[in-house]
Amino acid sequence: RGRALTARSILPKGPIDPGAISALAGPTIPDSMCLEDAAALLARAGASHGLVSGTGDRVMGCLSLGEIIAAMTRPPSEETRGS
């Protein structure tokens, strides 16, 4: 899941609050970056959040390390499969 999903695919839908986004500090995550690489980027930077950027460095939103990890984790129905 971490290599198949991208930052863009888990961004919350809806309008972006520019004030909230500008208040966040953290590395920039390209919207096409896979979640495994995005998590590693945040971990290396010691950051809990990153700004997701799209074409022309336009900020599309923000993702937390927790949101990224949650998206990479198997759903409960899959955790017991194969046991």
XYZ file of N, CA, C and O in Angstrom:
332
model
N 0.818 -1.195 0.000
C 0.000 0.000 0.000
C 0.859 1.254 0.000
O 0.520 2.228 -0.621
N 1.984 1.222 0.687
C 2.846 2.388 0.788
C 3.520 2.763 -0.512
O 3.888 3.920 -0.724
N 3.703 1.778 -1.410
C 4.338 2.071 -2.696
C 3.310 2.352 -3.775
O 3.634 2.923 -4.804
N 2.052 1.941 -3.567
C 1.023 2.111 -4.594
C 0.259 3.426 -4.441
O -0.139 4.019 -5.432
N 0.060 3.877 -3.212
C -0.694 5.106 -2.978
C 0.236 6.317 -3.016
O 1.377 6.241 -2.572
N -0.292 7.421 -3.525
C 0.488 8.663 -3.579
C -0.080 9.681 -2.590
O -1.198 9.531 -2.096
N 0.692 10.710 -2.329
C 0.249 11.773 -1.429
C -1.065 12.377 -1.921
O -1.970 12.638 -1.137
N -1.194 12.585 -3.211
C -2.415 13.158 -3.791
C -3.630 12.288 -3.490
O -4.714 12.797 -3.228
N -3.449 10.973 -3.485
C -4.590 10.067 -3.333
C -5.201 10.085 -1.936
O -6.348 9.677 -1.768
N -4.482 10.562 -0.931
C -5.047 10.572 0.420
C -5.305 11.980 0.956
O -5.703 12.136 2.107
N -5.088 12.985 0.122
C -5.374 14.364 0.565
C -6.858 14.514 0.860
O -7.695 14.033 0.096
N -7.199 15.173 1.954
C -8.610 15.441 2.227
C -9.213 16.280 1.097
O -8.565 17.163 0.555
N -10.443 15.965 0.745
C -11.144 16.725 -0.303
C -11.743 17.984 0.309
O -12.002 18.048 1.494
N -11.941 18.977 -0.512
C -12.569 20.204 -0.039
C -11.624 21.381 -0.105
O -10.463 21.264 -0.502
N -12.128 22.543 0.291
C -11.324 23.765 0.200
C -10.148 23.753 1.183
O -10.206 23.134 2.240
N -9.100 24.424 0.785
C -7.894 24.547 1.606
C -7.968 25.864 2.356
O -8.278 26.901 1.775
N -7.662 25.831 3.642
C -7.607 27.048 4.448
C -6.187 27.602 4.333
O -5.264 27.071 4.953
N -5.979 28.661 3.526
C -4.626 29.191 3.327
C -3.941 29.606 4.628
O -2.741 29.447 4.784
N -4.710 30.136 5.576
C -4.126 30.551 6.851
C -3.573 29.380 7.627
O -2.485 29.451 8.195
N -4.313 28.280 7.646
C -3.862 27.085 8.367
C -2.640 26.482 7.684
O -1.697 26.046 8.350
N -2.649 26.459 6.369
C -1.527 25.891 5.622
C -0.268 26.716 5.833
O 0.806 26.179 6.072
N -0.387 28.035 5.765
C 0.803 28.884 5.894
C 1.393 28.821 7.306
O 2.564 29.121 7.495
N 0.588 28.436 8.291
C 1.079 28.340 9.666
C 1.898 27.071 9.895
O 2.609 26.968 10.889
N 1.799 26.123 8.984
C 2.519 24.859 9.145
C 3.916 24.941 8.559
O 4.123 25.527 7.498
N 4.841 24.360 9.250
C 6.203 24.254 8.732
C 6.484 22.783 8.494
O 6.013 21.927 9.222
N 7.231 22.516 7.488
C 7.590 21.138 7.193
C 8.059 21.021 5.766
O 7.940 21.970 4.981
N 8.571 19.865 5.420
C 9.071 19.675 4.059
C 7.936 19.637 3.037
O 6.777 19.421 3.391
N 8.292 19.875 1.799
C 7.332 19.802 0.705
C 7.306 18.385 0.162
O 8.341 17.798 -0.139
N 6.094 17.842 0.044
C 5.880 16.494 -0.484
C 5.267 16.643 -1.876
O 4.153 17.178 -1.995
N 5.955 16.206 -2.929
C 5.336 16.252 -4.259
C 4.070 15.392 -4.266
O 4.050 14.308 -3.669
N 3.018 15.863 -4.928
C 1.748 15.140 -4.898
C 1.839 13.741 -5.497
O 1.057 12.869 -5.142
N 2.809 13.486 -6.349
C 2.956 12.165 -6.970
C 3.867 11.220 -6.172
O 4.053 10.074 -6.562
N 4.398 11.682 -5.056
C 5.311 10.853 -4.251
C 4.531 9.725 -3.571
O 3.451 9.938 -3.036
N 5.093 8.508 -3.609
C 4.437 7.394 -2.937
C 4.508 7.607 -1.424
O 5.391 8.302 -0.919
N 3.552 7.029 -0.709
C 3.444 7.262 0.728
C 4.660 6.764 1.497
O 5.059 7.384 2.489
N 5.241 5.664 1.063
C 6.440 5.155 1.742
C 7.559 6.200 1.710
O 8.208 6.457 2.728
N 7.760 6.825 0.559
C 8.797 7.850 0.429
C 8.414 9.126 1.184
O 9.268 9.793 1.764
N 7.125 9.467 1.199
C 6.674 10.652 1.931
C 6.900 10.474 3.434
O 7.356 11.399 4.117
N 6.613 9.282 3.951
C 6.843 9.013 5.376
C 8.329 9.108 5.701
O 8.717 9.685 6.721
N 9.163 8.566 4.828
C 10.614 8.629 5.042
C 11.105 10.079 4.997
O 11.960 10.472 5.798
N 10.559 10.878 4.095
C 10.932 12.291 3.983
C 10.618 13.031 5.287
O 11.457 13.764 5.807
N 9.415 12.832 5.816
C 9.041 13.488 7.063
C 9.902 12.997 8.225
O 10.337 13.795 9.064
N 10.160 11.699 8.277
C 10.980 11.142 9.361
C 12.398 11.711 9.322
O 12.944 12.095 10.365
N 12.994 11.774 8.132
C 14.356 12.329 8.009
C 14.403 13.791 8.433
O 15.389 14.253 9.003
N 13.326 14.527 8.155
C 13.276 15.946 8.496
C 12.878 16.171 9.951
O 12.922 17.296 10.438
N 12.467 15.109 10.635
C 12.010 15.247 12.010
C 10.719 16.052 12.093
O 10.458 16.735 13.076
N 9.900 15.951 11.046
C 8.667 16.736 10.953
C 7.442 15.857 11.150
O 7.443 14.680 10.788
N 6.394 16.444 11.689
C 5.151 15.703 11.865
C 4.162 15.965 10.733
O 3.199 15.225 10.576
N 4.400 17.018 9.940
C 3.530 17.391 8.827
C 4.369 17.800 7.622
O 5.511 18.219 7.777
N 3.768 17.691 6.452
C 4.404 18.176 5.235
C 3.363 18.809 4.338
O 2.180 18.438 4.369
N 3.784 19.777 3.544
C 2.907 20.438 2.582
C 2.962 19.687 1.264
O 4.042 19.435 0.738
N 1.812 19.327 0.741
C 1.734 18.608 -0.528
C 1.623 19.628 -1.644
O 0.752 20.498 -1.619
N 2.549 19.526 -2.610
C 2.552 20.484 -3.719
C 2.307 19.775 -5.038
O 2.712 18.630 -5.238
N 1.622 20.489 -5.924
C 1.313 19.960 -7.247
C 2.052 20.726 -8.315
O 3.132 21.279 -8.079
N 1.438 20.816 -9.468
C 2.020 21.499 -10.617
C 2.346 22.945 -10.282
O 1.551 23.644 -9.663
N 3.530 23.362 -10.643
C 3.954 24.730 -10.401
C 4.137 25.054 -8.933
O 3.998 26.201 -8.534
N 4.429 24.054 -8.132
C 4.632 24.218 -6.685
C 3.400 24.779 -5.976
O 3.501 25.379 -4.917
N 2.224 24.580 -6.550
C 0.973 25.018 -5.922
C 0.671 24.102 -4.735
O 0.649 22.886 -4.873
N 0.465 24.691 -3.565
C 0.165 23.902 -2.369
C -1.254 23.353 -2.489
O -2.211 24.090 -2.690
N -1.358 22.038 -2.380
C -2.645 21.356 -2.514
C -3.240 20.991 -1.161
O -4.420 20.684 -1.065
N -2.403 20.972 -0.139
C -2.881 20.586 1.181
C -1.728 20.190 2.072
O -0.565 20.441 1.765
N -2.074 19.535 3.158
C -1.100 19.153 4.167
C -1.405 17.733 4.620
O -2.575 17.346 4.722
N -0.367 16.953 4.855
C -0.525 15.601 5.396
C 0.341 15.449 6.627
O 1.468 15.932 6.665
N -0.195 14.746 7.606
C 0.593 14.438 8.800
C 1.203 13.057 8.649
O 0.717 12.225 7.864
N 2.247 12.814 9.412
C 2.876 11.496 9.404
C 1.852 10.446 9.832
O 1.800 9.354 9.266
N 1.000 10.787 10.791
C -0.043 9.865 11.237
C -1.018 9.502 10.128
O -1.419 8.341 9.996
N -1.414 10.489 9.325
C -2.330 10.221 8.204
C -1.673 9.306 7.174
O -2.317 8.411 6.623
N -0.396 9.544 6.923
C 0.329 8.724 5.952
C 0.435 7.289 6.449
O 0.162 6.337 5.713
N 0.813 7.114 7.708
C 0.943 5.769 8.274
C -0.407 5.055 8.276
O -0.501 3.877 7.925
N -1.474 5.764 8.654
C -2.805 5.159 8.670
C -3.213 4.673 7.280
O -3.825 3.613 7.140
N -2.876 5.438 6.250
C -3.228 5.047 4.882
C -2.422 3.839 4.407
O -2.899 3.053 3.584
N -1.208 3.670 4.943
C -0.370 2.536 4.540
C -0.714 1.254 5.299
O -0.383 0.164 4.857
N -1.366 1.393 6.435
C -1.683 0.251 7.276
C -2.817 -0.558 6.677
O -3.775 0.001 6.153
N -2.719 -1.864 6.790
C -3.785 -2.715 6.279
C -5.067 -2.496 7.070
O -5.026 -2.369 8.283
N -6.202 -2.530 6.376
C -7.477 -2.466 7.097
C -7.606 -3.683 8.019
O -7.031 -4.733 7.730
N -8.363 -3.563 9.113
C -8.492 -4.688 10.050
C -8.901 -5.994 9.399
O -8.436 -7.056 9.797
N -9.741 -5.957 8.369
C -10.177 -7.187 7.711
C -9.036 -7.910 7.003
O -9.083 -9.113 6.797
N -7.983 -7.183 6.631
C -6.842 -7.783 5.951
C -5.760 -8.240 6.914
O -4.897 -9.031 6.563
N -5.770 -7.730 8.152
C -4.712 -8.062 9.106
C -4.693 -9.525 9.478
O -3.651 -10.085 9.754
N -5.846 -10.168 9.506
C -5.909 -11.572 9.922
C -5.826 -12.527 8.745
O -5.709 -13.722 8.937
N -5.883 -12.019 7.554
C -5.811 -12.862 6.368
C -4.471 -13.577 6.310
O -3.430 -12.980 6.531
N -4.495 -14.834 6.052
C -3.267 -15.613 5.925
C -2.699 -16.093 7.246
O -1.645 -16.689 7.291
N -3.374 -15.862 8.337
C -2.885 -16.310 9.649
C -3.269 -17.742 9.905
O -4.229 -18.235 9.495
